[in-house]
Amino acid sequence: KDLLARDPLVDAALQGQMQDRDLRTIQRRFLRATGLTQSAVRQIERARYATHLLQQGVSILDTVEQAGYFDQPHLTRSLKHFIGQTPAQIREQSRPEQMPFLYKTTPLWMNHNTSI
């Protein structure tokens, strides 16, 4: 997160506080600073959050709702893409430390009304 926050425009985009800049300028600077699109960052954060919920014992259907997925197949597809496991496989894991990149906070996109 600190790496992403080095560019004030990127930090503002992550926080949902868009400055008086052209949308295309924001997109270019975000991509240049992070190597990812804003949409990709949002999808990764959502997959991480869903994984955290599943590891905490939240049901798959409740995870779908809490993480903002349309339905269970969308959750499954996202987790298989970003995490490499299905929701059921993640729930069966006994050691969350096997996925050290996960964090235990609510993703930024859930805290702010953003247009990223």
Coordinates of C-alpha atoms in Angstrom, one line a residue:
K1 CA 0.0 0.0 0.0
D2 CA 2.8 2.4 0.8
L3 CA 4.3 1.9 -2.7
L4 CA 1.0 2.8 -4.3
A5 CA 0.7 5.9 -2.1
R6 CA 3.9 7.5 -3.3
D7 CA 2.1 9.2 -6.2
P8 CA -0.4 11.7 -4.7
L9 CA -2.8 11.1 -7.6
V10 CA -2.7 7.3 -7.1
D11 CA -3.3 7.7 -3.4
A12 CA -6.3 10.0 -4.1
A13 CA -7.6 7.5 -6.6
L14 CA -7.3 4.6 -4.1
Q15 CA -9.1 6.7 -1.5
G16 CA -11.8 7.7 -3.9
Q17 CA -10.9 11.4 -3.7
M18 CA -10.5 12.2 -7.4
Q19 CA -8.7 15.4 -8.0
D20 CA -9.5 17.9 -10.8
R21 CA -7.7 15.8 -13.3
D22 CA -8.7 14.2 -16.6
L23 CA -9.9 10.6 -16.1
R24 CA -7.5 9.4 -18.7
T25 CA -4.6 11.2 -16.9
I26 CA -5.5 9.4 -13.7
Q27 CA -5.7 6.0 -15.4
R28 CA -2.3 6.5 -17.1
R29 CA -0.6 7.6 -13.9
F30 CA -2.2 4.8 -11.9
L31 CA -1.0 2.2 -14.4
R32 CA 2.5 3.7 -14.6
A33 CA 2.8 3.9 -10.8
T34 CA 1.4 0.4 -10.0
G35 CA 1.7 -1.7 -13.1
L36 CA -2.0 -2.5 -12.7
T37 CA -5.3 -0.8 -13.6
Q38 CA -7.5 0.6 -10.9
S39 CA -10.0 -2.2 -11.8
A40 CA -7.4 -4.9 -11.3
V41 CA -6.4 -3.5 -7.9
R42 CA -10.1 -3.4 -6.8
Q43 CA -10.6 -7.0 -8.0
I44 CA -7.5 -8.2 -6.1
E45 CA -8.6 -6.4 -2.9
R46 CA -12.0 -8.0 -3.2
A47 CA -10.6 -11.5 -3.7
R48 CA -8.2 -11.0 -0.7
Y49 CA -11.1 -9.8 1.4
A50 CA -13.3 -12.8 0.3
T51 CA -10.4 -15.1 1.2
H52 CA -10.1 -13.6 4.6
L53 CA -13.8 -14.0 5.2
L54 CA -13.7 -17.6 4.2
Q55 CA -10.7 -18.3 6.4
Q56 CA -12.6 -16.8 9.3
G57 CA -15.4 -19.3 8.8
V58 CA -17.9 -17.1 7.0
S59 CA -20.2 -19.2 4.8
I60 CA -19.6 -19.1 1.0
L61 CA -23.0 -17.5 0.4
D62 CA -22.4 -14.9 3.1
T63 CA -19.0 -14.2 1.6
V64 CA -20.6 -13.6 -1.8
E65 CA -22.8 -11.0 -0.2
Q66 CA -20.3 -9.3 2.1
A67 CA -17.5 -9.1 -0.5
G68 CA -19.9 -7.8 -3.2
Y69 CA -20.0 -10.6 -5.7
F70 CA -23.0 -11.1 -7.9
D71 CA -23.3 -14.8 -7.2
Q72 CA -21.3 -17.8 -6.1
P73 CA -19.9 -18.6 -9.6
H74 CA -18.5 -15.1 -9.8
L75 CA -16.8 -15.5 -6.4
T76 CA -15.4 -18.9 -7.5
R77 CA -14.1 -17.6 -10.8
S78 CA -12.4 -14.6 -9.1
L79 CA -10.8 -16.7 -6.3
K80 CA -9.5 -19.3 -8.8
H81 CA -8.0 -16.5 -10.9
F82 CA -6.4 -14.5 -8.1
I83 CA -5.8 -17.0 -5.3
G84 CA -5.7 -20.3 -7.3
Q85 CA -8.2 -22.0 -5.1
T86 CA -12.0 -22.4 -4.9
P87 CA -14.0 -21.0 -2.0
A88 CA -14.4 -24.6 -0.6
Q89 CA -10.6 -25.2 -0.7
I90 CA -9.9 -21.9 1.1
R91 CA -12.4 -22.8 3.8
E92 CA -10.8 -26.2 4.3
Q93 CA -7.4 -24.7 4.9
S94 CA -6.3 -24.9 8.5
R95 CA -3.4 -22.4 8.3
P96 CA -4.2 -18.9 7.0
E97 CA -0.4 -18.1 7.0
Q98 CA -0.1 -20.2 3.8
M99 CA -1.3 -17.0 2.1
P100 CA 0.9 -14.3 3.6
F101 CA -0.2 -11.6 1.2
L102 CA -3.7 -11.4 2.7
Y103 CA -4.5 -8.6 5.1
K104 CA -7.2 -8.5 7.7
T105 CA -8.7 -5.1 7.0
T106 CA -11.7 -4.0 4.9
P107 CA -10.5 -3.1 1.4
L108 CA -10.4 0.6 0.5
W109 CA -13.2 0.1 -2.1
M110 CA -15.6 -0.9 0.6
N111 CA -14.8 2.1 2.7
H112 CA -15.3 4.7 0.1
N113 CA -17.7 5.4 -2.8
T114 CA -15.2 5.4 -5.6
S115 CA -15.2 5.4 -9.3
I116 CA -12.2 3.1 -9.7

